[in-house]
Every structure is written in structure tokens, then in C-alpha cells.
């Protein structure tokens, strides 16, 4: 059989259901959130950058051929159930961009055009995606010991990492010092701007100087890990557009 491209969402590969995709929508980029302001008596418009990117709709034209062990109707029903049973963002990847993934929400219907005596069908799979294309290389936690370390951000965009520590003490990078006290285990999500341990908030156990969550800037980042931590893990979350 000829090679067919596919998507994987929430750990499920579409080829398991006989679904292959085209990548015509896999390379699009999101719009930056910029408000254009007009001023009476002034030519042109002012651009107010909101410092963020919009969600992007990613469409995969798709086809489904019946499988040896499933009829077209059975394969389509199973695939449709998988798509429509997810109610939040899940990890989405495709074979066109194997070194990256998106966070995607499926909230469309599924309009199928049956072909070949109902043995095949064509349709579009439309995901509402967060703007980032996350690099798989930045999805693995890196363990750091006490001292100074350098992490290189290979993209042009500041990354908001996930940090998990056991113990108390301080660490710093990106011009921000973080001090943790009164908590043996703390997770700091620099994207959500929250600190927690499971379902327990730990925001009251951290002090940020200045009062902002640190980010990993493009290029080399010097990370200083103080004493008091028996474990220090950082997941960089590199991303691009």
C-alpha cells in the first residue's frame, strides 16, 4: 500500500480507522492580536499590539477507506465517536510536521461525502488550535542539579516552561528570581501563571522578584538552581508559529 499521511490526536492515529489526510492546512500560521486605532485628524492608523496570537483553525481534507476487519460504516462511526468524545484541548500531530505538535479542540461536525458504493468517503477534519506549534524536543523534562546551567531556546519566541521541584529554596532565570518556602513539592506553570501541588494551590508559597513568571528567551538562558532542592525538573515547552 502506498504511504498515507495521517494525524494523531490524544494518542490515537487516524490510520487505525482507515482515515488518511491531506496537509493543505497543516502549514498555516495564526494571526497576531493587534488592534488598529484611528485618530481624528491623523493619517493612517495606530497599531496596539496585545502581545498574543489568536487561535487558528486547522483543516485536514481527509478520506476513509473501509478496513479489512471493518466496513466503511463501522470505521466511520468509530472514528466519529473518537473525534466527538473529546471536550477539551488534546495533543494533535501529523506526519507532515513530525517534530512538533499542537494543542487542539475538535468542535465541528463531520459532513461525509460517501464514494465507491459506500466503501469510501471524503470529509474535512477541522480543529480549533492554540497558536503555538510546540517542538517535541521541548516536551521532555530536563533534570538540573544545584549550580548554573545553560538551556538554549532554538526558536525566536519566549517559552513559558513547566517547573517541578521537590524541596524549598530559590532559582532564577530570565531576569526573575523564584523563592519557594513551606512546600515540599511544587509545580510552577509559567504559562498558566499558577503554582500548585495536585489540586492544592501553592501560589502563597512562592515569591517572584520581580512579580512575574520567568520565561526562557530565544538563545542561551542561564539558569541558577540554589540549594535545598532534592529534585529540579524543567520542561522548556519550546514553540514556534
PDB file of C-alpha atoms in Angstrom:
ATOM      1  CA  UNK A   1       0.000   0.000   0.000  1.00  0.00           C
ATOM      2  CA  UNK A   2       1.224   3.499  -0.806  1.00  0.00           C
ATOM      3  CA  UNK A   3       2.270   5.675   2.111  1.00  0.00           C
ATOM      4  CA  UNK A   4      -0.612   7.716   3.500  1.00  0.00           C
ATOM      5  CA  UNK A   5      -0.318  10.756   5.743  1.00  0.00           C
ATOM      6  CA  UNK A   6      -2.233  10.792   8.995  1.00  0.00           C
ATOM      7  CA  UNK A   7      -2.993  12.725  12.158  1.00  0.00           C
ATOM      8  CA  UNK A   8      -2.623  11.591  15.756  1.00  0.00           C
ATOM      9  CA  UNK A   9      -4.910  13.188  18.325  1.00  0.00           C
ATOM     10  CA  UNK A  10      -4.932  12.329  22.020  1.00  0.00           C
ATOM     11  CA  UNK A  11      -2.660   9.378  21.221  1.00  0.00           C
ATOM     12  CA  UNK A  12      -4.943   7.921  18.508  1.00  0.00           C
ATOM     13  CA  UNK A  13      -3.667   7.586  14.947  1.00  0.00           C
ATOM     14  CA  UNK A  14      -6.271   8.135  12.239  1.00  0.00           C
ATOM     15  CA  UNK A  15      -4.965   5.245  10.151  1.00  0.00           C
ATOM     16  CA  UNK A  16      -6.326   2.890  12.819  1.00  0.00           C
ATOM     17  CA  UNK A  17      -9.731   3.816  11.367  1.00  0.00           C
ATOM     18  CA  UNK A  18      -8.688   3.888   7.720  1.00  0.00           C
ATOM     19  CA  UNK A  19      -8.528   7.708   7.703  1.00  0.00           C
ATOM     20  CA  UNK A  20      -5.758   9.454   5.786  1.00  0.00           C
ATOM     21  CA  UNK A  21      -5.314  13.208   5.418  1.00  0.00           C
ATOM     22  CA  UNK A  22      -4.005  15.898   3.123  1.00  0.00           C
ATOM     23  CA  UNK A  23      -1.691  18.518   4.584  1.00  0.00           C
ATOM     24  CA  UNK A  24      -3.090  21.559   2.785  1.00  0.00           C
ATOM     25  CA  UNK A  25      -3.985  23.201   6.113  1.00  0.00           C
ATOM     26  CA  UNK A  26      -1.064  21.876   8.151  1.00  0.00           C
ATOM     27  CA  UNK A  27       1.319  24.740   7.357  1.00  0.00           C
ATOM     28  CA  UNK A  28      -0.845  27.792   8.135  1.00  0.00           C
ATOM     29  CA  UNK A  29       0.164  30.342  10.778  1.00  0.00           C
ATOM     30  CA  UNK A  30      -2.031  32.264  13.255  1.00  0.00           C
ATOM     31  CA  UNK A  31      -2.773  35.983  13.235  1.00  0.00           C
ATOM     32  CA  UNK A  32      -1.231  38.286  15.808  1.00  0.00           C
ATOM     33  CA  UNK A  33      -3.776  40.077  18.018  1.00  0.00           C
ATOM     34  CA  UNK A  34      -3.348  43.716  17.001  1.00  0.00           C
ATOM     35  CA  UNK A  35      -5.969  46.440  17.439  1.00  0.00           C
ATOM     36  CA  UNK A  36      -5.909  49.164  14.794  1.00  0.00           C
ATOM     37  CA  UNK A  37      -6.867  52.557  16.218  1.00  0.00           C
ATOM     38  CA  UNK A  38      -7.842  55.589  14.151  1.00  0.00           C
ATOM     39  CA  UNK A  39      -7.264  59.101  15.456  1.00  0.00           C
ATOM     40  CA  UNK A  40      -9.270  62.060  14.066  1.00  0.00           C
ATOM     41  CA  UNK A  41      -7.029  64.386  12.100  1.00  0.00           C
ATOM     42  CA  UNK A  42      -4.195  61.885  11.897  1.00  0.00           C
ATOM     43  CA  UNK A  43      -3.371  59.947   8.778  1.00  0.00           C
ATOM     44  CA  UNK A  44      -3.174  56.195   8.953  1.00  0.00           C
ATOM     45  CA  UNK A  45      -3.873  54.009  11.986  1.00  0.00           C
ATOM     46  CA  UNK A  46      -2.096  53.265  15.246  1.00  0.00           C
ATOM     47  CA  UNK A  47      -1.317  49.629  15.957  1.00  0.00           C
ATOM     48  CA  UNK A  48      -1.818  48.429  19.533  1.00  0.00           C
ATOM     49  CA  UNK A  49      -0.139  45.048  19.943  1.00  0.00           C
ATOM     50  CA  UNK A  50      -1.878  42.938  22.594  1.00  0.00           C
ATOM     51  CA  UNK A  51       1.164  40.694  22.927  1.00  0.00           C
ATOM     52  CA  UNK A  52      -0.574  37.493  21.884  1.00  0.00           C
ATOM     53  CA  UNK A  53      -1.604  35.368  18.919  1.00  0.00           C
ATOM     54  CA  UNK A  54      -5.097  34.233  18.029  1.00  0.00           C
ATOM     55  CA  UNK A  55      -6.257  30.624  17.900  1.00  0.00           C
ATOM     56  CA  UNK A  56      -6.054  29.125  14.426  1.00  0.00           C
ATOM     57  CA  UNK A  57      -8.453  26.833  12.592  1.00  0.00           C
ATOM     58  CA  UNK A  58      -6.559  23.922  11.057  1.00  0.00           C
ATOM     59  CA  UNK A  59      -8.377  21.910   8.386  1.00  0.00           C
ATOM     60  CA  UNK A  60      -7.303  18.488   7.151  1.00  0.00           C
ATOM     61  CA  UNK A  61      -9.082  17.278   3.998  1.00  0.00           C
ATOM     62  CA  UNK A  62      -9.484  13.558   4.700  1.00  0.00           C
ATOM     63  CA  UNK A  63     -10.537  10.288   3.155  1.00  0.00           C
ATOM     64  CA  UNK A  64     -11.623   6.986   4.652  1.00  0.00           C
ATOM     65  CA  UNK A  65     -11.359   3.558   3.048  1.00  0.00           C
ATOM     66  CA  UNK A  66     -13.054   0.610   4.676  1.00  0.00           C
ATOM     67  CA  UNK A  67     -10.701  -1.686   6.571  1.00  0.00           C
ATOM     68  CA  UNK A  68     -10.272  -5.452   6.146  1.00  0.00           C
ATOM     69  CA  UNK A  69     -11.903  -6.032   9.525  1.00  0.00           C
ATOM     70  CA  UNK A  70     -14.405  -3.133   9.466  1.00  0.00           C
ATOM     71  CA  UNK A  71     -16.940  -1.907   6.951  1.00  0.00           C
ATOM     72  CA  UNK A  72     -16.920   1.719   5.854  1.00  0.00           C
ATOM     73  CA  UNK A  73     -19.882   2.466   8.124  1.00  0.00           C
ATOM     74  CA  UNK A  74     -18.253   0.796  11.154  1.00  0.00           C
ATOM     75  CA  UNK A  75     -14.892   2.528  10.658  1.00  0.00           C
ATOM     76  CA  UNK A  76     -16.533   5.908  10.155  1.00  0.00           C
ATOM     77  CA  UNK A  77     -18.753   5.517  13.224  1.00  0.00           C
ATOM     78  CA  UNK A  78     -15.764   4.562  15.396  1.00  0.00           C
ATOM     79  CA  UNK A  79     -13.642   7.456  14.113  1.00  0.00           C
ATOM     80  CA  UNK A  80     -16.503   9.934  14.504  1.00  0.00           C
ATOM     81  CA  UNK A  81     -17.016   8.791  18.101  1.00  0.00           C
ATOM     82  CA  UNK A  82     -13.334   9.305  18.906  1.00  0.00           C
ATOM     83  CA  UNK A  83     -13.358  12.845  17.497  1.00  0.00           C
ATOM     84  CA  UNK A  84     -16.587  13.967  19.125  1.00  0.00           C
ATOM     85  CA  UNK A  85     -15.951  12.444  22.564  1.00  0.00           C
ATOM     86  CA  UNK A  86     -13.143  14.897  23.416  1.00  0.00           C
ATOM     87  CA  UNK A  87     -14.361  18.032  25.173  1.00  0.00           C
ATOM     88  CA  UNK A  88     -11.088  19.854  25.820  1.00  0.00           C
ATOM     89  CA  UNK A  89      -7.736  20.564  24.196  1.00  0.00           C
ATOM     90  CA  UNK A  90      -5.727  17.459  23.291  1.00  0.00           C
ATOM     91  CA  UNK A  91      -2.333  16.912  21.694  1.00  0.00           C
ATOM     92  CA  UNK A  92      -2.547  16.900  17.885  1.00  0.00           C
ATOM     93  CA  UNK A  93       0.272  15.975  15.498  1.00  0.00           C
ATOM     94  CA  UNK A  94       0.554  14.992  11.865  1.00  0.00           C
ATOM     95  CA  UNK A  95       3.033  13.222   9.620  1.00  0.00           C
ATOM     96  CA  UNK A  96       3.797  16.454   7.744  1.00  0.00           C
ATOM     97  CA  UNK A  97       5.415  18.030  10.821  1.00  0.00           C
ATOM     98  CA  UNK A  98       6.776  15.115  12.872  1.00  0.00           C
ATOM     99  CA  UNK A  99       8.952  17.284  15.124  1.00  0.00           C
ATOM    100  CA  UNK A 100       6.079  19.376  16.511  1.00  0.00           C
ATOM    101  CA  UNK A 101       2.545  19.192  17.887  1.00  0.00           C
ATOM    102  CA  UNK A 102      -0.400  21.450  18.591  1.00  0.00           C
ATOM    103  CA  UNK A 103      -2.998  21.706  21.349  1.00  0.00           C
ATOM    104  CA  UNK A 104      -6.297  21.266  19.551  1.00  0.00           C
ATOM    105  CA  UNK A 105     -10.016  21.234  20.271  1.00  0.00           C
ATOM    106  CA  UNK A 106     -12.468  19.493  17.951  1.00  0.00           C
ATOM    107  CA  UNK A 107     -15.785  21.332  17.969  1.00  0.00           C
ATOM    108  CA  UNK A 108     -17.023  20.886  14.398  1.00  0.00           C
ATOM    109  CA  UNK A 109     -19.432  18.373  12.976  1.00  0.00           C
ATOM    110  CA  UNK A 110     -18.468  15.842  10.312  1.00  0.00           C
ATOM    111  CA  UNK A 111     -20.021  16.112   6.846  1.00  0.00           C
ATOM    112  CA  UNK A 112     -19.164  12.981   4.856  1.00  0.00           C
ATOM    113  CA  UNK A 113     -19.433  12.524   1.093  1.00  0.00           C
ATOM    114  CA  UNK A 114     -19.693   8.726   0.504  1.00  0.00           C
ATOM    115  CA  UNK A 115     -17.920   7.292  -2.546  1.00  0.00           C
ATOM    116  CA  UNK A 116     -17.396   3.967  -4.335  1.00  0.00           C
ATOM    117  CA  UNK A 117     -20.672   2.316  -3.340  1.00  0.00           C
ATOM    118  CA  UNK A 118     -20.253   3.394   0.298  1.00  0.00           C
ATOM    119  CA  UNK A 119     -16.866   1.757   0.620  1.00  0.00           C
ATOM    120  CA  UNK A 120     -15.065   5.095   0.967  1.00  0.00           C
ATOM    121  CA  UNK A 121     -15.789   8.694   1.875  1.00  0.00           C
ATOM    122  CA  UNK A 122     -14.331  12.189   1.866  1.00  0.00           C
ATOM    123  CA  UNK A 123     -14.688  14.873   4.531  1.00  0.00           C
ATOM    124  CA  UNK A 124     -12.822  17.666   6.309  1.00  0.00           C
ATOM    125  CA  UNK A 125     -11.466  17.419   9.853  1.00  0.00           C
ATOM    126  CA  UNK A 126     -11.438  20.900  11.385  1.00  0.00           C
ATOM    127  CA  UNK A 127      -9.598  21.619  14.648  1.00  0.00           C
ATOM    128  CA  UNK A 128      -9.593  24.828  16.686  1.00  0.00           C
ATOM    129  CA  UNK A 129      -5.927  25.045  17.725  1.00  0.00           C
ATOM    130  CA  UNK A 130      -3.922  27.169  20.094  1.00  0.00           C
ATOM    131  CA  UNK A 131      -1.497  29.278  18.059  1.00  0.00           C
ATOM    132  CA  UNK A 132       1.737  27.564  19.092  1.00  0.00           C
ATOM    133  CA  UNK A 133       3.438  24.713  17.286  1.00  0.00           C
ATOM    134  CA  UNK A 134       5.228  23.078  20.215  1.00  0.00           C
ATOM    135  CA  UNK A 135       8.521  21.336  19.498  1.00  0.00           C
ATOM    136  CA  UNK A 136       8.715  17.721  20.595  1.00  0.00           C
ATOM    137  CA  UNK A 137      12.290  18.479  21.711  1.00  0.00           C
ATOM    138  CA  UNK A 138      10.897  20.817  24.371  1.00  0.00           C
ATOM    139  CA  UNK A 139       8.272  18.451  25.745  1.00  0.00           C
ATOM    140  CA  UNK A 140      10.670  16.374  27.865  1.00  0.00           C
ATOM    141  CA  UNK A 141      11.609  17.403  31.398  1.00  0.00           C
ATOM    142  CA  UNK A 142      15.275  18.254  31.983  1.00  0.00           C
ATOM    143  CA  UNK A 143      16.757  17.491  35.401  1.00  0.00           C
ATOM    144  CA  UNK A 144      19.099  20.145  36.813  1.00  0.00           C
ATOM    145  CA  UNK A 145      21.297  19.996  39.903  1.00  0.00           C
ATOM    146  CA  UNK A 146      22.461  22.795  42.163  1.00  0.00           C
ATOM    147  CA  UNK A 147      24.538  25.380  40.315  1.00  0.00           C
ATOM    148  CA  UNK A 148      24.417  27.182  36.984  1.00  0.00           C
ATOM    149  CA  UNK A 149      23.192  25.664  33.746  1.00  0.00           C
ATOM    150  CA  UNK A 150      22.510  26.864  30.207  1.00  0.00           C
ATOM    151  CA  UNK A 151      19.437  25.955  28.184  1.00  0.00           C
ATOM    152  CA  UNK A 152      19.288  27.057  24.562  1.00  0.00           C
ATOM    153  CA  UNK A 153      15.930  28.143  23.190  1.00  0.00           C
ATOM    154  CA  UNK A 154      16.180  27.268  19.468  1.00  0.00           C
ATOM    155  CA  UNK A 155      13.208  29.438  18.452  1.00  0.00           C
ATOM    156  CA  UNK A 156      12.502  33.162  18.140  1.00  0.00           C
ATOM    157  CA  UNK A 157       9.759  33.062  20.780  1.00  0.00           C
ATOM    158  CA  UNK A 158       9.977  33.202  24.603  1.00  0.00           C
ATOM    159  CA  UNK A 159       8.914  29.884  26.139  1.00  0.00           C
ATOM    160  CA  UNK A 160       6.842  29.536  29.324  1.00  0.00           C
ATOM    161  CA  UNK A 161       8.199  26.372  30.969  1.00  0.00           C
ATOM    162  CA  UNK A 162       6.743  23.917  33.457  1.00  0.00           C
ATOM    163  CA  UNK A 163       8.904  23.559  36.567  1.00  0.00           C
ATOM    164  CA  UNK A 164       8.585  20.816  39.185  1.00  0.00           C
ATOM    165  CA  UNK A 165      10.645  20.887  42.358  1.00  0.00           C
ATOM    166  CA  UNK A 166      10.969  18.826  45.499  1.00  0.00           C
ATOM    167  CA  UNK A 167      12.171  20.812  48.485  1.00  0.00           C
ATOM    168  CA  UNK A 168      12.463  24.524  49.184  1.00  0.00           C
ATOM    169  CA  UNK A 169      14.889  27.197  48.068  1.00  0.00           C
ATOM    170  CA  UNK A 170      15.339  29.582  45.169  1.00  0.00           C
ATOM    171  CA  UNK A 171      16.193  29.530  41.485  1.00  0.00           C
ATOM    172  CA  UNK A 172      16.422  32.179  38.783  1.00  0.00           C
ATOM    173  CA  UNK A 173      16.421  32.679  35.027  1.00  0.00           C
ATOM    174  CA  UNK A 174      15.073  35.202  32.549  1.00  0.00           C
ATOM    175  CA  UNK A 175      15.714  38.060  34.974  1.00  0.00           C
ATOM    176  CA  UNK A 176      13.326  36.613  37.588  1.00  0.00           C
ATOM    177  CA  UNK A 177      14.165  35.006  40.947  1.00  0.00           C
ATOM    178  CA  UNK A 178      11.700  32.464  42.339  1.00  0.00           C
ATOM    179  CA  UNK A 179      11.757  31.599  46.044  1.00  0.00           C
ATOM    180  CA  UNK A 180       9.792  28.612  47.341  1.00  0.00           C
ATOM    181  CA  UNK A 181       9.017  28.033  51.010  1.00  0.00           C
ATOM    182  CA  UNK A 182       6.683  25.917  53.135  1.00  0.00           C
ATOM    183  CA  UNK A 183       6.021  23.274  50.482  1.00  0.00           C
ATOM    184  CA  UNK A 184       7.852  20.011  49.877  1.00  0.00           C
ATOM    185  CA  UNK A 185       6.579  19.553  46.327  1.00  0.00           C
ATOM    186  CA  UNK A 186       5.658  22.390  43.976  1.00  0.00           C
ATOM    187  CA  UNK A 187       4.737  22.621  40.298  1.00  0.00           C
ATOM    188  CA  UNK A 188       5.093  26.046  38.689  1.00  0.00           C
ATOM    189  CA  UNK A 189       3.318  26.512  35.366  1.00  0.00           C
ATOM    190  CA  UNK A 190       4.727  29.669  33.810  1.00  0.00           C
ATOM    191  CA  UNK A 191       2.109  29.582  31.041  1.00  0.00           C
ATOM    192  CA  UNK A 192      -0.923  29.350  33.347  1.00  0.00           C
ATOM    193  CA  UNK A 193       0.936  31.576  35.860  1.00  0.00           C
ATOM    194  CA  UNK A 194      -0.003  29.223  38.687  1.00  0.00           C
ATOM    195  CA  UNK A 195       1.802  27.195  41.351  1.00  0.00           C
ATOM    196  CA  UNK A 196       0.215  24.012  42.693  1.00  0.00           C
ATOM    197  CA  UNK A 197       0.661  20.501  44.046  1.00  0.00           C
ATOM    198  CA  UNK A 198      -2.032  18.316  42.541  1.00  0.00           C
ATOM    199  CA  UNK A 199      -5.294  20.156  43.206  1.00  0.00           C
ATOM    200  CA  UNK A 200      -3.802  22.286  46.014  1.00  0.00           C
ATOM    201  CA  UNK A 201      -2.810  25.860  45.178  1.00  0.00           C
ATOM    202  CA  UNK A 202       0.762  26.790  46.100  1.00  0.00           C
ATOM    203  CA  UNK A 203       0.648  30.392  44.907  1.00  0.00           C
ATOM    204  CA  UNK A 204       1.113  31.527  48.505  1.00  0.00           C
ATOM    205  CA  UNK A 205       4.331  29.520  48.784  1.00  0.00           C
ATOM    206  CA  UNK A 206       6.256  31.281  46.013  1.00  0.00           C
ATOM    207  CA  UNK A 207       7.711  34.770  45.766  1.00  0.00           C
ATOM    208  CA  UNK A 208       8.598  36.178  42.339  1.00  0.00           C
ATOM    209  CA  UNK A 209      11.113  39.026  42.045  1.00  0.00           C
ATOM    210  CA  UNK A 210      10.056  40.973  40.031  1.00  0.00           C
ATOM    211  CA  UNK A 211       6.397  39.981  40.254  1.00  0.00           C
ATOM    212  CA  UNK A 212       6.185  37.981  37.018  1.00  0.00           C
ATOM    213  CA  UNK A 213       6.671  34.391  35.950  1.00  0.00           C
ATOM    214  CA  UNK A 214      10.012  33.731  34.246  1.00  0.00           C
ATOM    215  CA  UNK A 215      10.377  32.809  30.575  1.00  0.00           C
ATOM    216  CA  UNK A 216      13.112  31.197  28.528  1.00  0.00           C
ATOM    217  CA  UNK A 217      14.188  33.786  25.992  1.00  0.00           C
ATOM    218  CA  UNK A 218      15.475  32.969  22.475  1.00  0.00           C
ATOM    219  CA  UNK A 219      19.077  31.802  22.554  1.00  0.00           C
ATOM    220  CA  UNK A 220      21.062  30.802  25.641  1.00  0.00           C
ATOM    221  CA  UNK A 221      19.393  31.063  29.051  1.00  0.00           C
ATOM    222  CA  UNK A 222      21.416  30.938  32.274  1.00  0.00           C
ATOM    223  CA  UNK A 223      19.537  29.034  34.984  1.00  0.00           C
ATOM    224  CA  UNK A 224      20.776  29.184  38.565  1.00  0.00           C
ATOM    225  CA  UNK A 225      19.478  26.486  40.908  1.00  0.00           C
ATOM    226  CA  UNK A 226      20.053  27.059  44.615  1.00  0.00           C
ATOM    227  CA  UNK A 227      20.470  24.540  47.414  1.00  0.00           C
ATOM    228  CA  UNK A 228      17.512  22.915  49.151  1.00  0.00           C
ATOM    229  CA  UNK A 229      16.078  21.038  46.172  1.00  0.00           C
ATOM    230  CA  UNK A 230      16.381  17.257  46.041  1.00  0.00           C
ATOM    231  CA  UNK A 231      14.883  17.378  42.548  1.00  0.00           C
ATOM    232  CA  UNK A 232      14.550  20.164  39.999  1.00  0.00           C
ATOM    233  CA  UNK A 233      12.820  19.433  36.670  1.00  0.00           C
ATOM    234  CA  UNK A 234      12.120  21.921  33.907  1.00  0.00           C
ATOM    235  CA  UNK A 235      10.098  21.203  30.758  1.00  0.00           C
ATOM    236  CA  UNK A 236      11.041  24.029  28.351  1.00  0.00           C
ATOM    237  CA  UNK A 237       7.998  23.978  26.032  1.00  0.00           C
ATOM    238  CA  UNK A 238       9.812  25.426  23.011  1.00  0.00           C
ATOM    239  CA  UNK A 239       7.375  26.653  20.363  1.00  0.00           C
ATOM    240  CA  UNK A 240       7.187  28.353  17.020  1.00  0.00           C
ATOM    241  CA  UNK A 241       4.457  29.503  14.640  1.00  0.00           C
TER     242      UNK A 241
END
